[in-house]
């Protein structure tokens, strides 16, 4: 994989450099609640701008449905990037249309522009190769060189991640180089006991990862939204908690396999439940209570791991040599459901283990809940991406940078 250092070793001034970043930051309205992913791509953007490149930054944000949707605009991220750079950052109100073309044409050497959300175009995420290729062709028209630095999205076979680098000279940015360097160590020589804690809300993506992790980790602790599919597979009532019904047979098989192979697959023994999903903006107090995992009332939903589970998971982390944690244990954005995530973060810090925290929201949770991010071994900007990397999968966005 050629890195940006090779690009910077040659003449870059005046070149239009397309930086595929992951600016998928958590938002409350238009307010960015954690800018970690923007800060993470700064070294690449700054190095290119300082070398006189015309830097075109592109990213997705959230999961819009292939058409413009103001809720998912990258305008707040572009503004924040400008603040962090201490420079004016131009913003194109589309991705490949008139605004993008005019914005890129108007860039002077050393200036930075951000394009609107790539996923406002159906071609970005299309499963149809030709549709993705057509969109990638249009993106390629905006640049001379491609720098891949959106580590959080390298597991996606999307036009800007996979198809575009094939059309331009391509390099890995500083963030991707750093992320791969650290995660590689976990695949090559992992110190045991190796404990993986999984949570979050992208249940369908992350359940599949367990299949592979069963052959690698010594213990897997399950929290967040995915815990309820496991509890349901055990025959428990889970009320209106998140459920991935089509995965129930797979989850039952994981439980069986873990038992046979001696991997500890640890499930919550209690949960913090509420009658409704909380208002994350007003953060008004809720009717939350803690109940045993086998006693979730039919009209309630599980939104965090309970106090006994917190103790249990802390004890399972205490003697680990390596811990990889992806996905908040609960809806940490509301104080009534943040204790599980806090407890796991604290357990990582209390252990002697090499700790890796992966995921946009997981990393944000650590910072928002007041932990010192430098106290962890590595905070990865990728959740699904880091999990799939650890599985040993070929990631489209890394493979595309390789030749
Ligand atoms: N029990 C639960 N029910 C519903 N949502 C939950 C639950 N537990 C956690 N969450 C939500 O999960 C979200 C984060 O999930 P996600 O899978 O996106 O994690 P991540 O660390 O950002 O990983 P990635 O980078 O792959 O997105 C948080 O916004 C949190 O509120
Ligand atoms: O948050 C993430 O994990 C990345 O930004 C990828 O987002 P996605 O899961 O919507 O593809």
Coordinates of N, CA and C in Angstrom, one line a residue, residues 40-134:
X40 N -9.4 13.2 13.5 CA -8.5 12.1 13.1 C -8.0 12.2 11.7
X41 N -8.7 13.0 10.8 CA -8.3 13.1 9.4 C -7.5 14.4 9.2
X42 N -7.4 15.2 10.3 CA -6.7 16.5 10.1 C -5.2 16.3 9.7
X43 N -4.4 15.4 10.2 CA -3.1 15.3 9.7 C -2.9 15.1 8.2
X44 N -3.8 14.3 7.6 CA -3.8 14.1 6.2 C -4.2 15.4 5.5
X45 N -5.3 16.0 5.9 CA -5.8 17.2 5.2 C -4.8 18.3 5.3
X46 N -4.2 18.5 6.5 CA -3.3 19.6 6.7 C -2.0 19.4 5.9
X47 N -1.5 18.1 5.9 CA -0.3 17.9 5.2 C -0.5 18.2 3.7
X48 N -1.6 17.8 3.2 CA -1.9 18.1 1.7 C -2.0 19.6 1.5
X49 N -2.8 20.2 2.3 CA -3.0 21.7 2.1 C -1.7 22.4 2.3
X50 N -0.9 22.0 3.3 CA 0.4 22.7 3.5 C 1.3 22.5 2.2
X51 N 1.2 21.4 1.5 CA 2.0 21.1 0.4 C 1.4 21.8 -0.9
X52 N 0.3 22.5 -0.7 CA -0.2 23.3 -1.9 C -1.2 22.5 -2.7
X53 N -1.7 21.3 -2.2 CA -2.7 20.6 -3.0 C -4.0 21.3 -2.9
X54 N -4.9 21.0 -3.8 CA -6.3 21.5 -3.7 C -7.1 20.3 -3.2
X55 N -7.5 20.4 -1.9 CA -8.0 19.3 -1.2 C -9.5 19.2 -1.3
X56 N -10.0 18.1 -1.8 CA -11.4 17.8 -1.9 C -11.8 16.7 -1.0
X57 N -12.4 17.1 0.1 CA -12.8 16.1 1.2 C -14.2 15.6 0.9
X58 N -14.3 14.2 1.0 CA -15.7 13.7 0.8 C -15.9 12.6 1.8
X59 N -17.2 12.4 2.2 CA -17.5 11.5 3.2 C -19.0 11.1 3.1
X60 N -19.4 10.1 3.8 CA -20.8 9.8 4.1 C -21.2 10.4 5.5
X61 N -22.4 10.5 5.8 CA -22.9 10.8 7.1 C -24.2 10.1 7.3
X62 N -24.3 9.2 8.3 CA -25.6 8.5 8.5 C -25.9 7.6 7.3
X63 N -27.2 7.2 7.3 CA -27.6 6.3 6.2 C -28.8 6.9 5.4
X64 N -28.6 8.0 4.7 CA -29.7 8.5 3.9 C -30.0 7.5 2.8
X65 N -31.1 7.7 2.1 CA -31.6 6.7 1.2 C -31.2 7.0 -0.3
X66 N -30.0 7.5 -0.6 CA -29.6 7.7 -1.9 C -30.2 9.0 -2.5
X67 N -30.7 9.9 -1.7 CA -31.2 11.1 -2.2 C -30.9 12.2 -1.1
X68 N -30.9 13.5 -1.5 CA -30.6 14.5 -0.5 C -31.6 14.5 0.6
X69 N -31.1 14.7 1.8 CA -31.9 14.7 3.0 C -31.1 15.6 4.0
X70 N -31.7 16.8 4.3 CA -31.0 17.8 5.1 C -30.5 17.3 6.4
X71 N -31.2 16.4 7.0 CA -30.8 15.8 8.3 C -29.4 15.3 8.3
X72 N -29.0 14.8 7.1 CA -27.7 14.1 7.0 C -26.7 15.0 6.3
X73 N -26.9 16.3 6.3 CA -25.9 17.2 5.6 C -24.6 17.2 6.3
X74 N -23.5 17.3 5.5 CA -22.2 17.4 6.0 C -21.8 18.8 6.3
X75 N -22.7 19.8 6.2 CA -22.3 21.2 6.4 C -21.7 21.4 7.8
X76 N -22.3 20.8 8.9 CA -21.7 21.1 10.2 C -20.3 20.5 10.3
X77 N -20.1 19.4 9.6 CA -18.7 18.8 9.7 C -17.7 19.6 8.9
X78 N -18.2 20.2 7.8 CA -17.3 21.1 7.0 C -16.9 22.3 7.8
X79 N -17.9 22.9 8.5 CA -17.6 24.0 9.4 C -16.6 23.7 10.5
X80 N -16.8 22.5 11.1 CA -15.9 22.1 12.2 C -14.5 21.9 11.6
X81 N -14.4 21.3 10.4 CA -13.1 21.1 9.8 C -12.4 22.4 9.6
X82 N -13.1 23.4 9.2 CA -12.6 24.7 9.0 C -12.0 25.3 10.3
X83 N -12.8 25.1 11.4 CA -12.4 25.7 12.7 C -11.1 25.0 13.1
X84 N -11.1 23.6 12.9 CA -9.9 22.9 13.4 C -8.6 23.2 12.6
X85 N -8.9 23.5 11.3 CA -7.7 23.8 10.4 C -7.3 25.3 10.6
X86 N -8.3 26.1 11.1 CA -8.0 27.5 11.2 C -8.0 28.1 9.8
X87 N -8.8 27.7 8.9 CA -8.8 28.2 7.6 C -10.2 28.1 7.0
X88 N -10.5 28.9 6.0 CA -11.8 28.8 5.3 C -11.9 27.5 4.6
X89 N -13.0 26.8 4.8 CA -13.2 25.5 4.0 C -14.5 25.7 3.2
X90 N -14.4 25.5 1.9 CA -15.5 25.7 1.0 C -16.4 24.5 1.1
X91 N -17.7 24.7 0.9 CA -18.7 23.6 1.0 C -19.5 23.5 -0.2
X92 N -19.5 22.4 -0.9 CA -20.3 22.2 -2.1 C -21.7 21.6 -1.6
X93 N -22.7 22.1 -2.1 CA -24.1 21.6 -1.7 C -24.5 20.4 -2.4
X94 N -23.7 19.9 -3.3 CA -23.9 18.6 -3.9 C -22.6 17.8 -4.0
X95 N -22.6 16.6 -4.6 CA -21.4 15.8 -4.6 C -20.7 15.8 -5.9
X96 N -21.5 15.7 -7.0 CA -20.9 15.6 -8.3 C -21.6 16.6 -9.3
X97 N -22.4 17.5 -8.8 CA -23.2 18.4 -9.6 C -22.5 19.7 -9.8
X98 N -23.3 20.7 -10.2 CA -22.8 22.1 -10.5 C -22.0 22.7 -9.3
X99 N -22.6 22.5 -8.1 CA -21.9 23.1 -6.9 C -20.5 22.5 -6.7
X100 N -20.5 21.2 -6.8 CA -19.2 20.5 -6.6 C -18.2 20.9 -7.6
X101 N -18.6 21.0 -8.9 CA -17.7 21.4 -10.0 C -17.2 22.8 -9.8
X102 N -18.1 23.7 -9.5 CA -17.7 25.1 -9.3 C -16.8 25.2 -8.1
X103 N -17.1 24.5 -7.0 CA -16.3 24.6 -5.8 C -14.9 24.1 -6.0
X104 N -14.8 23.0 -6.7 CA -13.4 22.4 -6.9 C -12.7 23.3 -7.9
X105 N -13.3 23.8 -8.9 CA -12.7 24.7 -9.9 C -12.2 25.9 -9.2
X106 N -12.9 26.4 -8.2 CA -12.6 27.7 -7.5 C -11.5 27.5 -6.5
X107 N -11.0 26.3 -6.2 CA -10.0 26.1 -5.2 C -8.7 26.7 -5.6
X108 N -8.0 27.4 -4.7 CA -6.7 27.8 -4.9 C -5.7 26.8 -4.3
X109 N -4.5 26.8 -4.7 CA -3.5 25.9 -4.1 C -3.5 26.0 -2.6
X110 N -3.6 24.9 -1.9 CA -3.6 24.9 -0.4 C -4.9 25.1 0.2
X111 N -6.0 25.2 -0.6 CA -7.3 25.4 -0.1 C -8.1 24.0 0.0
X112 N -9.1 24.0 0.9 CA -9.8 22.7 1.2 C -11.3 23.0 0.9
X113 N -11.9 22.0 0.3 CA -13.4 22.0 0.1 C -13.9 20.7 0.7
X114 N -15.2 20.7 1.1 CA -15.9 19.5 1.5 C -17.1 19.4 0.6
X115 N -17.3 18.2 0.1 CA -18.5 17.9 -0.7 C -19.6 17.5 0.1
X116 N -20.8 17.6 -0.3 CA -22.0 17.2 0.4 C -22.0 15.6 0.5
X117 N -22.8 15.1 1.4 CA -22.8 13.6 1.7 C -22.8 12.7 0.4
X118 N -21.8 11.9 0.3 CA -21.8 11.0 -0.8 C -23.0 10.1 -0.9
X119 N -23.6 9.8 0.2 CA -24.8 8.9 0.1 C -26.1 9.6 -0.3
X120 N -26.0 10.8 -0.7 CA -27.2 11.5 -1.3 C -27.3 11.0 -2.7
X121 N -26.4 10.2 -3.2 CA -26.4 9.6 -4.5 C -26.5 8.1 -4.4
X122 N -27.5 7.6 -5.1 CA -27.7 6.1 -5.0 C -26.5 5.3 -5.5
X123 N -25.7 5.9 -6.4 CA -24.6 5.2 -6.9 C -23.5 4.9 -5.9
X124 N -23.5 5.6 -4.8 CA -22.4 5.4 -3.8 C -22.5 4.0 -3.2
X125 N -23.7 3.7 -2.8 CA -23.8 2.4 -2.0 C -24.4 1.3 -2.9
X126 N -24.7 1.5 -4.2 CA -25.4 0.5 -5.0 C -24.7 -0.8 -5.0
X127 N -25.5 -1.9 -5.0 CA -24.9 -3.2 -5.2 C -24.6 -3.5 -6.6
X128 N -25.1 -2.7 -7.5 CA -24.9 -2.9 -8.9 C -23.6 -2.2 -9.3
X129 N -22.7 -3.1 -9.8 CA -21.3 -2.6 -10.2 C -21.4 -1.5 -11.2
X130 N -22.2 -1.6 -12.2 CA -22.3 -0.5 -13.2 C -22.7 0.8 -12.6
X131 N -23.7 0.7 -11.7 CA -24.2 2.0 -11.1 C -23.2 2.7 -10.3
X132 N -22.4 1.8 -9.5 CA -21.3 2.4 -8.7 C -20.2 2.9 -9.6
X133 N -19.9 2.2 -10.6 CA -18.9 2.6 -11.5 C -19.2 4.0 -12.2
X134 N -20.5 4.2 -12.5 CA -20.9 5.4 -13.2 C -20.7 6.6 -12.2

